[in-house]
Each structure stands twice: as structure tokens, then as C-alpha cells.
Amino acid sequence: MPDASTPSTPYVAIGGEAGVRALVDAFYDRMDVDDAFAGIRALHGATLDNAREKLFLYLCGWLGGPQRYVERFGHPRLRARHLPFPIGTSERDQWLACMQAALDDAQVPTPLKPKLIDAFTGVADWMRNRDG
Ligand code: HEM
């Protein structure tokens, strides 16, 4: 029997669109000010507006909610889109640490955090495109 107290998707568990927006805002706010993430911040342009909007659209679908990114831009081809940026273990680990801090900053429900970090770890590792 499905348990009515268990949210159906991570998208619902995080609080829908507002929850995803809060997480993405916390992620890029952190990246912008925290020296620990200066390496990956430098890979982005002068403003983070484009990255912020695209990650929001992407995560809505990735978390099991509406496929907003796909509706607007088609298949994400995420690894190909990251090829212009040198991503090794340092960049992967910075991205994941920044996301871990954002999960705390955005007050994502505690039981959801390790599940999301697990899932993000797979995607971030797959994004590596150079040794080191
Ligand atoms: C592993 C380390 C990663 C680095 C260093 C990185 C860096 C970047 C950079 C520099 C951009 C371009 C932003 C711009 O256009 O201004 C970008 C775009 C993007 N990233 Fe990442 N990223 C990483 C991992 C991830 C992961 C794990 C996800 C998803 C869970 C993700 C999702 C996206 C999306 C959706 C875009 C927009 C793609 C588009 O242009 O349509 N990235 N990323």
C-alpha cells in the first residue's frame, strides 16, 4: 500500500517549484561569495542569471516534477553542454560541496538531503571531462 505520508517524488518532498527555486538560489548565492568555490565560479560568466534559470528548469524535471527544461530546450545533453568547461575531480567536488551547503542554506528537509547528494554525485561524476 502506498503510504500517504510519503511524498510521491523528491519534487513534492522539496516543496515543489518554490523549494527548487530556493535550492538553486542558495546554490548560486554560495558559489558567488564563498572562496571555496572560486574555481567553479570562474568557469561561469560575469552574471549567474542564465545558469540559475537553467538549473532551476532542469532540476524541476530531474526531481520528478514538470519537465520545464525539456519543454523549452529539448534533450538536455548535459555532458555535451559541459564539454567547453574543464571539469576534473576538483571541480566535481566543489560543485558537490556547494550543493551540500545549499541544501543546508535552503533548509531542505533533512531526510531528503543524503538521497539528493547521492543522486547529484552520480551526475557530477559523469560530468568529468578531464583527468585530475
Ligand atoms: C561537476 C561540476 C560542474 C561544473 C563545474 C558545472 C559548470 C557549469 C557551467 C560553467 C555552466 C554554464 C553556465 C552558463 O551558461 O552561464 C553550466 C551549465 C549547466 N549546468 Fe553545470 N556544472 C557542473 C555540474 C552540473 C550538474 C551535476 C548538473 C545537474 C545536476 C548541472 C546542470 C547544469 C545545467 C542544467 C546547465 C545549463 C545548460 C544549458 O546551457 O542549457 N551541472 N554548468
mmCIF file of N, CA and C and ligand atoms in Angstrom:
data_model
loop_
_atom_site.group_PDB
_atom_site.id
_atom_site.type_symbol
_atom_site.label_atom_id
_atom_site.label_comp_id
_atom_site.label_asym_id
_atom_site.label_seq_id
_atom_site.Cartn_x
_atom_site.Cartn_y
_atom_site.Cartn_z
ATOM 1 N N MET A 1 0.842 -1.215 0.000
ATOM 2 C CA MET A 1 0.000 0.000 0.000
ATOM 3 C C MET A 1 0.875 1.263 0.000
ATOM 4 N N PRO A 2 0.631 2.192 -0.892
ATOM 5 C CA PRO A 2 1.383 3.449 -0.806
ATOM 6 C C PRO A 2 1.060 4.166 0.504
ATOM 7 N N ASP A 3 2.057 4.771 1.065
ATOM 8 C CA ASP A 3 1.879 5.491 2.329
ATOM 9 C C ASP A 3 1.613 6.961 2.009
ATOM 10 N N ALA A 4 0.435 7.435 2.391
ATOM 11 C CA ALA A 4 0.035 8.801 2.033
ATOM 12 C C ALA A 4 0.953 9.849 2.666
ATOM 13 N N SER A 5 1.691 9.466 3.718
ATOM 14 C CA SER A 5 2.555 10.449 4.377
ATOM 15 C C SER A 5 3.903 10.567 3.656
ATOM 16 N N THR A 6 4.190 9.655 2.707
ATOM 17 C CA THR A 6 5.450 9.705 1.969
ATOM 18 C C THR A 6 5.237 10.476 0.669
ATOM 19 N N PRO A 7 5.953 11.615 0.490
ATOM 20 C CA PRO A 7 5.760 12.372 -0.751
ATOM 21 C C PRO A 7 6.075 11.500 -1.963
ATOM 22 N N SER A 8 5.329 11.710 -3.045
ATOM 23 C CA SER A 8 5.424 10.837 -4.208
ATOM 24 C C SER A 8 6.735 11.001 -4.967
ATOM 25 N N THR A 9 7.296 12.196 -4.980
ATOM 26 C CA THR A 9 8.546 12.445 -5.709
ATOM 27 C C THR A 9 9.422 13.394 -4.873
ATOM 28 N N PRO A 10 10.722 13.408 -5.172
ATOM 29 C CA PRO A 10 11.585 14.398 -4.494
ATOM 30 C C PRO A 10 11.102 15.828 -4.752
ATOM 31 N N TYR A 11 10.501 16.055 -5.925
ATOM 32 C CA TYR A 11 9.969 17.395 -6.256
ATOM 33 C C TYR A 11 8.895 17.814 -5.247
ATOM 34 N N VAL A 12 8.009 16.888 -4.926
ATOM 35 C CA VAL A 12 6.969 17.176 -3.929
ATOM 36 C C VAL A 12 7.620 17.340 -2.552
ATOM 37 N N ALA A 13 8.573 16.447 -2.238
ATOM 38 C CA ALA A 13 9.202 16.467 -0.912
ATOM 39 C C ALA A 13 9.952 17.775 -0.651
ATOM 40 N N ILE A 14 10.516 18.363 -1.698
ATOM 41 C CA ILE A 14 11.311 19.585 -1.510
ATOM 42 C C ILE A 14 10.420 20.830 -1.452
ATOM 43 N N GLY A 15 9.150 20.651 -1.791
ATOM 44 C CA GLY A 15 8.224 21.788 -1.718
ATOM 45 C C GLY A 15 7.873 22.356 -3.082
ATOM 46 N N GLY A 16 7.972 21.510 -4.112
ATOM 47 C CA GLY A 16 7.570 21.936 -5.452
ATOM 48 C C GLY A 16 8.452 23.052 -5.993
ATOM 49 N N GLU A 17 7.872 23.849 -6.880
ATOM 50 C CA GLU A 17 8.622 24.888 -7.590
ATOM 51 C C GLU A 17 9.348 25.852 -6.633
ATOM 52 N N ALA A 18 8.668 26.257 -5.554
ATOM 53 C CA ALA A 18 9.280 27.215 -4.615
ATOM 54 C C ALA A 18 10.492 26.588 -3.926
ATOM 55 N N GLY A 19 10.406 25.291 -3.625
ATOM 56 C CA GLY A 19 11.517 24.606 -2.972
ATOM 57 C C GLY A 19 12.712 24.467 -3.903
ATOM 58 N N VAL A 20 12.445 24.150 -5.167
ATOM 59 C CA VAL A 20 13.535 24.023 -6.145
ATOM 60 C C VAL A 20 14.194 25.387 -6.343
ATOM 61 N N ARG A 21 13.371 26.423 -6.458
ATOM 62 C CA ARG A 21 13.896 27.784 -6.644
ATOM 63 C C ARG A 21 14.795 28.178 -5.457
ATOM 64 N N ALA A 22 14.347 27.865 -4.243
ATOM 65 C CA ALA A 22 15.129 28.211 -3.051
ATOM 66 C C ALA A 22 16.476 27.481 -3.057
ATOM 67 N N LEU A 23 16.472 26.214 -3.473
ATOM 68 C CA LEU A 23 17.723 25.439 -3.505
ATOM 69 C C LEU A 23 18.689 26.018 -4.537
ATOM 70 N N VAL A 24 18.179 26.319 -5.718
ATOM 71 C CA VAL A 24 19.043 26.835 -6.787
ATOM 72 C C VAL A 24 19.575 28.225 -6.419
ATOM 73 N N ASP A 25 18.730 29.051 -5.840
ATOM 74 C CA ASP A 25 19.193 30.373 -5.402
ATOM 75 C C ASP A 25 20.295 30.234 -4.347
ATOM 76 N N ALA A 26 20.086 29.337 -3.388
ATOM 77 C CA ALA A 26 21.095 29.132 -2.340
ATOM 78 C C ALA A 26 22.399 28.639 -2.954
ATOM 79 N N PHE A 27 22.298 27.763 -3.961
ATOM 80 C CA PHE A 27 23.482 27.196 -4.614
ATOM 81 C C PHE A 27 24.319 28.285 -5.291
ATOM 82 N N TYR A 28 23.671 29.119 -6.105
ATOM 83 C CA TYR A 28 24.453 30.128 -6.839
ATOM 84 C C TYR A 28 24.832 31.322 -5.952
ATOM 85 N N ASP A 29 24.008 31.620 -4.929
ATOM 86 C CA ASP A 29 24.412 32.670 -3.975
ATOM 87 C C ASP A 29 25.718 32.263 -3.298
ATOM 88 N N ARG A 30 25.797 31.016 -2.879
ATOM 89 C CA ARG A 30 27.003 30.471 -2.257
ATOM 90 C C ARG A 30 28.193 30.528 -3.204
ATOM 91 N N MET A 31 27.953 30.017 -4.417
ATOM 92 C CA MET A 31 29.050 29.954 -5.382
ATOM 93 C C MET A 31 29.629 31.347 -5.622
ATOM 94 N N ASP A 32 28.771 32.343 -5.571
ATOM 95 C CA ASP A 32 29.177 33.714 -5.879
ATOM 96 C C ASP A 32 30.044 34.333 -4.787
ATOM 97 N N VAL A 33 29.881 33.914 -3.539
ATOM 98 C CA VAL A 33 30.564 34.612 -2.440
ATOM 99 C C VAL A 33 31.591 33.767 -1.688
ATOM 100 N N ASP A 34 31.501 32.445 -1.796
ATOM 101 C CA ASP A 34 32.336 31.586 -0.958
ATOM 102 C C ASP A 34 33.626 31.236 -1.710
ATOM 103 N N ASP A 35 34.771 31.614 -1.133
ATOM 104 C CA ASP A 35 36.067 31.384 -1.785
ATOM 105 C C ASP A 35 36.330 29.911 -2.079
ATOM 106 N N ALA A 36 35.706 29.034 -1.312
ATOM 107 C CA ALA A 36 35.911 27.598 -1.525
ATOM 108 C C ALA A 36 35.451 27.175 -2.920
ATOM 109 N N PHE A 37 34.587 28.003 -3.527
ATOM 110 C CA PHE A 37 34.017 27.633 -4.827
ATOM 111 C C PHE A 37 34.473 28.571 -5.947
ATOM 112 N N ALA A 38 35.556 29.319 -5.663
ATOM 113 C CA ALA A 38 36.057 30.284 -6.654
ATOM 114 C C ALA A 38 36.451 29.590 -7.960
ATOM 115 N N GLY A 39 36.943 28.359 -7.855
ATOM 116 C CA GLY A 39 37.368 27.628 -9.054
ATOM 117 C C GLY A 39 36.220 27.410 -10.028
ATOM 118 N N ILE A 40 35.064 26.981 -9.530
ATOM 119 C CA ILE A 40 33.936 26.749 -10.449
ATOM 120 C C ILE A 40 33.201 28.057 -10.762
ATOM 121 N N ARG A 41 33.263 29.010 -9.830
ATOM 122 C CA ARG A 41 32.639 30.317 -10.136
ATOM 123 C C ARG A 41 33.291 30.931 -11.372
ATOM 124 N N ALA A 42 34.643 30.758 -11.456
ATOM 125 C CA ALA A 42 35.405 31.362 -12.554
ATOM 126 C C ALA A 42 35.058 30.742 -13.914
ATOM 127 N N LEU A 43 34.461 29.549 -13.918
ATOM 128 C CA LEU A 43 34.071 28.926 -15.188
ATOM 129 C C LEU A 43 32.807 29.567 -15.759
ATOM 130 N N HIS A 44 32.070 30.282 -14.883
ATOM 131 C CA HIS A 44 30.809 30.904 -15.302
ATOM 132 C C HIS A 44 31.057 32.321 -15.813
ATOM 133 N N GLY A 45 30.032 32.906 -16.409
ATOM 134 C CA GLY A 45 30.153 34.270 -16.916
ATOM 135 C C GLY A 45 30.069 35.297 -15.792
ATOM 136 N N ALA A 46 30.041 36.568 -16.184
ATOM 137 C CA ALA A 46 30.016 37.657 -15.202
ATOM 138 C C ALA A 46 28.784 37.530 -14.303
ATOM 139 N N THR A 47 27.641 37.213 -14.903
ATOM 140 C CA THR A 47 26.455 37.014 -14.064
ATOM 141 C C THR A 47 26.064 35.535 -14.083
ATOM 142 N N LEU A 48 25.395 35.132 -13.009
ATOM 143 C CA LEU A 48 24.965 33.732 -12.884
ATOM 144 C C LEU A 48 23.499 33.569 -13.272
ATOM 145 N N ASP A 49 22.904 34.613 -13.843
ATOM 146 C CA ASP A 49 21.453 34.592 -14.114
ATOM 147 C C ASP A 49 21.050 33.444 -15.029
ATOM 148 N N ASN A 50 21.804 33.252 -16.103
ATOM 149 C CA ASN A 50 21.475 32.197 -17.060
ATOM 150 C C ASN A 50 21.598 30.809 -16.411
ATOM 151 N N ALA A 51 22.704 30.592 -15.705
ATOM 152 C CA ALA A 51 22.927 29.300 -15.057
ATOM 153 C C ALA A 51 21.829 29.034 -14.018
ATOM 154 N N ARG A 52 21.466 30.070 -13.293
ATOM 155 C CA ARG A 52 20.437 29.970 -12.248
ATOM 156 C C ARG A 52 19.094 29.520 -12.850
ATOM 157 N N GLU A 53 18.705 30.159 -13.932
ATOM 158 C CA GLU A 53 17.411 29.833 -14.533
ATOM 159 C C GLU A 53 17.429 28.426 -15.144
ATOM 160 N N LYS A 54 18.539 28.082 -15.828
ATOM 161 C CA LYS A 54 18.610 26.772 -16.478
ATOM 162 C C LYS A 54 18.652 25.640 -15.449
ATOM 163 N N LEU A 55 19.406 25.826 -14.368
ATOM 164 C CA LEU A 55 19.469 24.754 -13.360
ATOM 165 C C LEU A 55 18.096 24.583 -12.698
ATOM 166 N N PHE A 56 17.407 25.694 -12.470
ATOM 167 C CA PHE A 56 16.049 25.612 -11.913
ATOM 168 C C PHE A 56 15.135 24.792 -12.841
ATOM 169 N N LEU A 57 15.118 25.137 -14.109
ATOM 170 C CA LEU A 57 14.250 24.444 -15.066
ATOM 171 C C LEU A 57 14.616 22.956 -15.128
ATOM 172 N N TYR A 58 15.922 22.692 -15.143
ATOM 173 C CA TYR A 58 16.391 21.313 -15.247
ATOM 174 C C TYR A 58 16.006 20.498 -14.007
ATOM 175 N N LEU A 59 16.252 21.065 -12.829
ATOM 176 C CA LEU A 59 16.007 20.292 -11.603
ATOM 177 C C LEU A 59 14.530 20.012 -11.367
ATOM 178 N N CYS A 60 13.642 20.891 -11.838
ATOM 179 C CA CYS A 60 12.201 20.603 -11.715
ATOM 180 C C CYS A 60 11.910 19.224 -12.311
ATOM 181 N N GLY A 61 12.398 18.961 -13.502
ATOM 182 C CA GLY A 61 12.158 17.677 -14.159
ATOM 183 C C GLY A 61 12.968 16.548 -13.540
ATOM 184 N N TRP A 62 14.224 16.836 -13.228
ATOM 185 C CA TRP A 62 15.131 15.814 -12.681
ATOM 186 C C TRP A 62 14.626 15.276 -11.339
ATOM 187 N N LEU A 63 13.922 16.126 -10.596
ATOM 188 C CA LEU A 63 13.386 15.718 -9.283
ATOM 189 C C LEU A 63 12.005 15.067 -9.396
ATOM 190 N N GLY A 64 11.517 14.943 -10.614
ATOM 191 C CA GLY A 64 10.238 14.256 -10.798
ATOM 192 C C GLY A 64 9.052 15.188 -10.978
ATOM 193 N N GLY A 65 9.313 16.469 -11.161
ATOM 194 C CA GLY A 65 8.247 17.443 -11.399
ATOM 195 C C GLY A 65 8.104 17.734 -12.890
ATOM 196 N N PRO A 66 7.528 18.884 -13.231
ATOM 197 C CA PRO A 66 7.321 19.218 -14.644
ATOM 198 C C PRO A 66 8.634 19.319 -15.422
ATOM 199 N N GLN A 67 8.605 18.838 -16.660
ATOM 200 C CA GLN A 67 9.820 18.784 -17.496
ATOM 201 C C GLN A 67 10.043 20.143 -18.168
ATOM 202 N N ARG A 68 10.252 21.162 -17.366
ATOM 203 C CA ARG A 68 10.324 22.521 -17.918
ATOM 204 C C ARG A 68 11.518 22.727 -18.862
ATOM 205 N N TYR A 69 12.673 22.162 -18.488
ATOM 206 C CA TYR A 69 13.857 22.345 -19.335
ATOM 207 C C TYR A 69 13.626 21.704 -20.706
ATOM 208 N N VAL A 70 13.159 20.450 -20.700
ATOM 209 C CA VAL A 70 12.954 19.708 -21.947
ATOM 210 C C VAL A 70 11.916 20.398 -22.825
ATOM 211 N N GLU A 71 10.850 20.905 -22.205
ATOM 212 C CA GLU A 71 9.812 21.609 -22.975
ATOM 213 C C GLU A 71 10.392 22.823 -23.704
ATOM 214 N N ARG A 72 11.349 23.500 -23.089
ATOM 215 C CA ARG A 72 11.883 24.730 -23.684
ATOM 216 C C ARG A 72 13.085 24.503 -24.574
ATOM 217 N N PHE A 73 13.944 23.556 -24.185
ATOM 218 C CA PHE A 73 15.235 23.433 -24.886
ATOM 219 C C PHE A 73 15.478 22.065 -25.495
ATOM 220 N N GLY A 74 14.553 21.107 -25.297
ATOM 221 C CA GLY A 74 14.766 19.761 -25.810
ATOM 222 C C GLY A 74 15.665 18.953 -24.882
ATOM 223 N N HIS A 75 16.217 17.875 -25.411
ATOM 224 C CA HIS A 75 17.051 16.981 -24.594
ATOM 225 C C HIS A 75 18.202 17.772 -23.978
ATOM 226 N N PRO A 76 18.452 17.588 -22.665
ATOM 227 C CA PRO A 76 19.489 18.416 -22.006
ATOM 228 C C PRO A 76 20.906 18.206 -22.538
ATOM 229 N N ARG A 77 21.246 16.996 -23.019
ATOM 230 C CA ARG A 77 22.631 16.745 -23.489
ATOM 231 C C ARG A 77 23.629 17.366 -22.498
ATOM 232 N N LEU A 78 23.404 17.037 -21.223
ATOM 233 C CA LEU A 78 24.115 17.746 -20.162
ATOM 234 C C LEU A 78 25.634 17.592 -20.250
ATOM 235 N N ARG A 79 26.083 16.359 -20.565
ATOM 236 C CA ARG A 79 27.541 16.158 -20.595
ATOM 237 C C ARG A 79 28.156 16.941 -21.768
ATOM 238 N N ALA A 80 27.485 16.897 -22.902
ATOM 239 C CA ALA A 80 27.993 17.631 -24.070
ATOM 240 C C ALA A 80 28.019 19.130 -23.782
ATOM 241 N N ARG A 81 26.996 19.632 -23.118
ATOM 242 C CA ARG A 81 26.940 21.075 -22.826
ATOM 243 C C ARG A 81 28.029 21.521 -21.859
ATOM 244 N N HIS A 82 28.564 20.576 -21.087
ATOM 245 C CA HIS A 82 29.625 20.928 -20.136
ATOM 246 C C HIS A 82 31.028 20.747 -20.720
ATOM 247 N N LEU A 83 31.124 20.194 -21.944
ATOM 248 C CA LEU A 83 32.449 19.940 -22.512
ATOM 249 C C LEU A 83 33.307 21.196 -22.671
ATOM 250 N N PRO A 84 32.706 22.387 -22.938
ATOM 251 C CA PRO A 84 33.567 23.579 -23.042
ATOM 252 C C PRO A 84 34.245 23.951 -21.719
ATOM 253 N N PHE A 85 33.774 23.386 -20.605
ATOM 254 C CA PHE A 85 34.326 23.755 -19.299
ATOM 255 C C PHE A 85 35.182 22.605 -18.777
ATOM 256 N N PRO A 86 36.443 22.887 -18.374
ATOM 257 C CA PRO A 86 37.292 21.806 -17.854
ATOM 258 C C PRO A 86 36.786 21.339 -16.489
ATOM 259 N N ILE A 87 36.303 20.107 -16.407
ATOM 260 C CA ILE A 87 35.762 19.578 -15.147
ATOM 261 C C ILE A 87 36.529 18.314 -14.769
ATOM 262 N N GLY A 88 37.311 18.423 -13.701
ATOM 263 C CA GLY A 88 38.031 17.275 -13.135
ATOM 264 C C GLY A 88 37.487 16.989 -11.740
ATOM 265 N N THR A 89 38.241 16.251 -10.948
ATOM 266 C CA THR A 89 37.729 15.895 -9.612
ATOM 267 C C THR A 89 37.574 17.131 -8.727
ATOM 268 N N SER A 90 38.466 18.121 -8.864
ATOM 269 C CA SER A 90 38.363 19.313 -8.021
ATOM 270 C C SER A 90 37.061 20.070 -8.305
ATOM 271 N N GLU A 91 36.754 20.247 -9.598
ATOM 272 C CA GLU A 91 35.527 20.970 -9.969
ATOM 273 C C GLU A 91 34.297 20.168 -9.539
ATOM 274 N N ARG A 92 34.355 18.843 -9.735
ATOM 275 C CA ARG A 92 33.238 17.987 -9.304
ATOM 276 C C ARG A 92 33.011 18.126 -7.788
ATOM 277 N N ASP A 93 34.115 18.075 -7.043
ATOM 278 C CA ASP A 93 33.973 18.116 -5.586
ATOM 279 C C ASP A 93 33.517 19.492 -5.103
ATOM 280 N N GLN A 94 33.979 20.561 -5.785
ATOM 281 C CA GLN A 94 33.493 21.899 -5.424
ATOM 282 C C GLN A 94 31.986 22.006 -5.671
ATOM 283 N N TRP A 95 31.549 21.488 -6.820
ATOM 284 C CA TRP A 95 30.115 21.558 -7.166
ATOM 285 C C TRP A 95 29.290 20.850 -6.100
ATOM 286 N N LEU A 96 29.759 19.650 -5.693
ATOM 287 C CA LEU A 96 29.000 18.867 -4.713
ATOM 288 C C LEU A 96 29.030 19.516 -3.330
ATOM 289 N N ALA A 97 30.170 20.099 -2.955
ATOM 290 C CA ALA A 97 30.250 20.768 -1.645
ATOM 291 C C ALA A 97 29.370 22.010 -1.634
ATOM 292 N N CYS A 98 29.335 22.712 -2.759
ATOM 293 C CA CYS A 98 28.477 23.896 -2.867
ATOM 294 C C CYS A 98 27.004 23.466 -2.752
ATOM 295 N N MET A 99 26.660 22.355 -3.384
ATOM 296 C CA MET A 99 25.283 21.857 -3.310
ATOM 297 C C MET A 99 24.953 21.382 -1.895
ATOM 298 N N GLN A 100 25.919 20.754 -1.234
ATOM 299 C CA GLN A 100 25.677 20.318 0.153
ATOM 300 C C GLN A 100 25.376 21.542 1.031
ATOM 301 N N ALA A 101 26.154 22.601 0.872
ATOM 302 C CA ALA A 101 25.922 23.827 1.651
ATOM 303 C C ALA A 101 24.562 24.424 1.296
ATOM 304 N N ALA A 102 24.201 24.366 0.020
ATOM 305 C CA ALA A 102 22.920 24.939 -0.417
ATOM 306 C C ALA A 102 21.738 24.157 0.169
ATOM 307 N N LEU A 103 21.884 22.834 0.281
ATOM 308 C CA LEU A 103 20.808 22.021 0.876
ATOM 309 C C LEU A 103 20.568 22.468 2.317
ATOM 310 N N ASP A 104 21.656 22.832 3.012
ATOM 311 C CA ASP A 104 21.518 23.335 4.379
ATOM 312 C C ASP A 104 20.941 24.753 4.365
ATOM 313 N N ASP A 105 21.514 25.621 3.532
ATOM 314 C CA ASP A 105 21.066 27.023 3.480
ATOM 315 C C ASP A 105 19.576 27.111 3.155
ATOM 316 N N ALA A 106 19.111 26.255 2.248
ATOM 317 C CA ALA A 106 17.718 26.339 1.792
ATOM 318 C C ALA A 106 16.780 25.537 2.698
ATOM 319 N N GLN A 107 17.357 24.955 3.750
ATOM 320 C CA GLN A 107 16.561 24.178 4.703
ATOM 321 C C GLN A 107 15.711 23.100 4.035
ATOM 322 N N VAL A 108 16.379 22.368 3.164
ATOM 323 C CA VAL A 108 15.739 21.204 2.542
ATOM 324 C C VAL A 108 15.498 20.167 3.641
ATOM 325 N N PRO A 109 14.347 19.486 3.614
ATOM 326 C CA PRO A 109 14.048 18.507 4.666
ATOM 327 C C PRO A 109 15.193 17.506 4.857
ATOM 328 N N THR A 110 15.598 17.318 6.110
ATOM 329 C CA THR A 110 16.783 16.511 6.435
ATOM 330 C C THR A 110 16.782 15.126 5.786
ATOM 331 N N PRO A 111 15.691 14.357 5.808
ATOM 332 C CA PRO A 111 15.747 13.008 5.235
ATOM 333 C C PRO A 111 16.040 12.999 3.735
ATOM 334 N N LEU A 112 15.733 14.115 3.078
ATOM 335 C CA LEU A 112 15.925 14.188 1.630
ATOM 336 C C LEU A 112 17.382 14.461 1.245
ATOM 337 N N LYS A 113 18.129 15.115 2.152
ATOM 338 C CA LYS A 113 19.476 15.596 1.783
ATOM 339 C C LYS A 113 20.426 14.496 1.319
ATOM 340 N N PRO A 114 20.611 13.404 2.107
ATOM 341 C CA PRO A 114 21.559 12.377 1.637
ATOM 342 C C PRO A 114 21.110 11.723 0.336
ATOM 343 N N LYS A 115 19.814 11.603 0.138
ATOM 344 C CA LYS A 115 19.316 10.997 -1.104
ATOM 345 C C LYS A 115 19.669 11.884 -2.296
ATOM 346 N N LEU A 116 19.490 13.184 -2.125
ATOM 347 C CA LEU A 116 19.797 14.095 -3.228
ATOM 348 C C LEU A 116 21.296 14.139 -3.489
ATOM 349 N N ILE A 117 22.099 14.196 -2.421
ATOM 350 C CA ILE A 117 23.551 14.242 -2.614
ATOM 351 C C ILE A 117 24.035 12.977 -3.326
ATOM 352 N N ASP A 118 23.467 11.837 -2.960
ATOM 353 C CA ASP A 118 23.802 10.581 -3.651
ATOM 354 C C ASP A 118 23.530 10.693 -5.151
ATOM 355 N N ALA A 119 22.336 11.192 -5.468
ATOM 356 C CA ALA A 119 21.941 11.291 -6.877
ATOM 357 C C ALA A 119 22.787 12.344 -7.600
ATOM 358 N N PHE A 120 23.044 13.491 -6.960
ATOM 359 C CA PHE A 120 23.875 14.540 -7.569
ATOM 360 C C PHE A 120 25.297 14.025 -7.811
ATOM 361 N N THR A 121 25.793 13.178 -6.890
ATOM 362 C CA THR A 121 27.161 12.674 -7.012
ATOM 363 C C THR A 121 27.336 11.907 -8.323
ATOM 364 N N GLY A 122 26.328 11.106 -8.669
ATOM 365 C CA GLY A 122 26.398 10.356 -9.925
ATOM 366 C C GLY A 122 26.468 11.280 -11.127
ATOM 367 N N VAL A 123 25.629 12.306 -11.134
ATOM 368 C CA VAL A 123 25.591 13.218 -12.290
ATOM 369 C C VAL A 123 26.888 14.035 -12.364
ATOM 370 N N ALA A 124 27.340 14.535 -11.207
ATOM 371 C CA ALA A 124 28.541 15.381 -11.198
ATOM 372 C C ALA A 124 29.768 14.581 -11.631
ATOM 373 N N ASP A 125 29.831 13.321 -11.224
ATOM 374 C CA ASP A 125 30.986 12.498 -11.612
ATOM 375 C C ASP A 125 30.958 12.212 -13.116
ATOM 376 N N TRP A 126 29.783 12.016 -13.636
ATOM 377 C CA TRP A 126 29.598 11.740 -15.069
ATOM 378 C C TRP A 126 30.004 12.974 -15.903
ATOM 379 N N MET A 127 29.970 14.144 -15.289
ATOM 380 C CA MET A 127 30.291 15.393 -15.995
ATOM 381 C C MET A 127 31.792 15.607 -16.156
ATOM 382 N N ARG A 128 32.616 14.785 -15.450
ATOM 383 C CA ARG A 128 34.066 14.989 -15.555
ATOM 384 C C ARG A 128 34.506 14.758 -16.992
ATOM 385 N N ASN A 129 35.360 15.665 -17.471
ATOM 386 C CA ASN A 129 35.807 15.551 -18.863
ATOM 387 C C ASN A 129 37.313 15.746 -19.002
ATOM 388 N N ARG A 130 38.026 15.672 -17.874
ATOM 389 C CA ARG A 130 39.496 15.670 -17.955
ATOM 390 C C ARG A 130 40.042 14.995 -16.692
ATOM 391 N N ASP A 131 41.289 14.492 -16.779
ATOM 392 C CA ASP A 131 41.905 13.836 -15.630
ATOM 393 C C ASP A 131 42.247 14.875 -14.580
ATOM 394 N N GLY A 132 42.342 14.417 -13.352
ATOM 395 C CA GLY A 132 42.805 15.288 -12.263
ATOM 396 C C GLY A 132 41.680 16.061 -11.641
HETATM 397 C C1 HEM B 1 30.588 18.835 -11.902
HETATM 398 C C2 HEM B 1 30.790 20.156 -11.840
HETATM 399 C C3 HEM B 1 30.017 21.151 -12.667
HETATM 400 C C4 HEM B 1 30.516 22.318 -13.153
HETATM 401 C C5 HEM B 1 31.939 22.849 -12.935
HETATM 402 C C6 HEM B 1 29.447 22.967 -13.893
HETATM 403 C C7 HEM B 1 29.569 24.179 -14.558
HETATM 404 C C8 HEM B 1 28.646 24.722 -15.408
HETATM 405 C C9 HEM B 1 28.833 25.910 -16.225
HETATM 406 C C10 HEM B 1 30.108 26.754 -16.245
HETATM 407 C C11 HEM B 1 27.703 26.107 -16.931
HETATM 408 C C12 HEM B 1 27.418 27.253 -17.931
HETATM 409 C C13 HEM B 1 26.616 28.308 -17.246
HETATM 410 C C14 HEM B 1 26.246 29.448 -18.176
HETATM 411 O O1 HEM B 1 25.767 29.215 -19.301
HETATM 412 O O2 HEM B 1 26.389 30.606 -17.747
HETATM 413 C C15 HEM B 1 26.784 25.042 -16.573
HETATM 414 C C16 HEM B 1 25.525 24.892 -17.084
HETATM 415 C C17 HEM B 1 24.608 23.978 -16.633
HETATM 416 N N1 HEM B 1 24.809 23.028 -15.664
HETATM 417 FE FE1 HEM B 1 26.558 22.608 -14.769
HETATM 418 N N2 HEM B 1 28.329 22.190 -13.842
HETATM 419 C C18 HEM B 1 28.623 21.066 -13.094
HETATM 420 C C19 HEM B 1 27.742 20.061 -12.779
HETATM 421 C C20 HEM B 1 26.389 20.074 -13.044
HETATM 422 C C21 HEM B 1 25.421 19.118 -12.535
HETATM 423 C C22 HEM B 1 25.769 17.956 -11.587
HETATM 424 C C23 HEM B 1 24.204 19.481 -13.024
HETATM 425 C C24 HEM B 1 22.847 18.874 -12.823
HETATM 426 C C25 HEM B 1 22.505 18.146 -11.788
HETATM 427 C C26 HEM B 1 24.414 20.655 -13.868
HETATM 428 C C27 HEM B 1 23.431 21.323 -14.574
HETATM 429 C C28 HEM B 1 23.634 22.345 -15.464
HETATM 430 C C29 HEM B 1 22.622 22.882 -16.362
HETATM 431 C C30 HEM B 1 21.174 22.399 -16.484
HETATM 432 C C31 HEM B 1 23.240 23.888 -17.107
HETATM 433 C C32 HEM B 1 22.609 24.732 -18.238
HETATM 434 C C33 HEM B 1 22.873 24.008 -19.565
HETATM 435 C C34 HEM B 1 22.385 24.828 -20.753
HETATM 436 O O3 HEM B 1 23.131 25.680 -21.231
HETATM 437 O O4 HEM B 1 21.249 24.621 -21.192
HETATM 438 N N3 HEM B 1 25.741 20.991 -13.839
HETATM 439 N N4 HEM B 1 27.372 24.227 -15.648
#
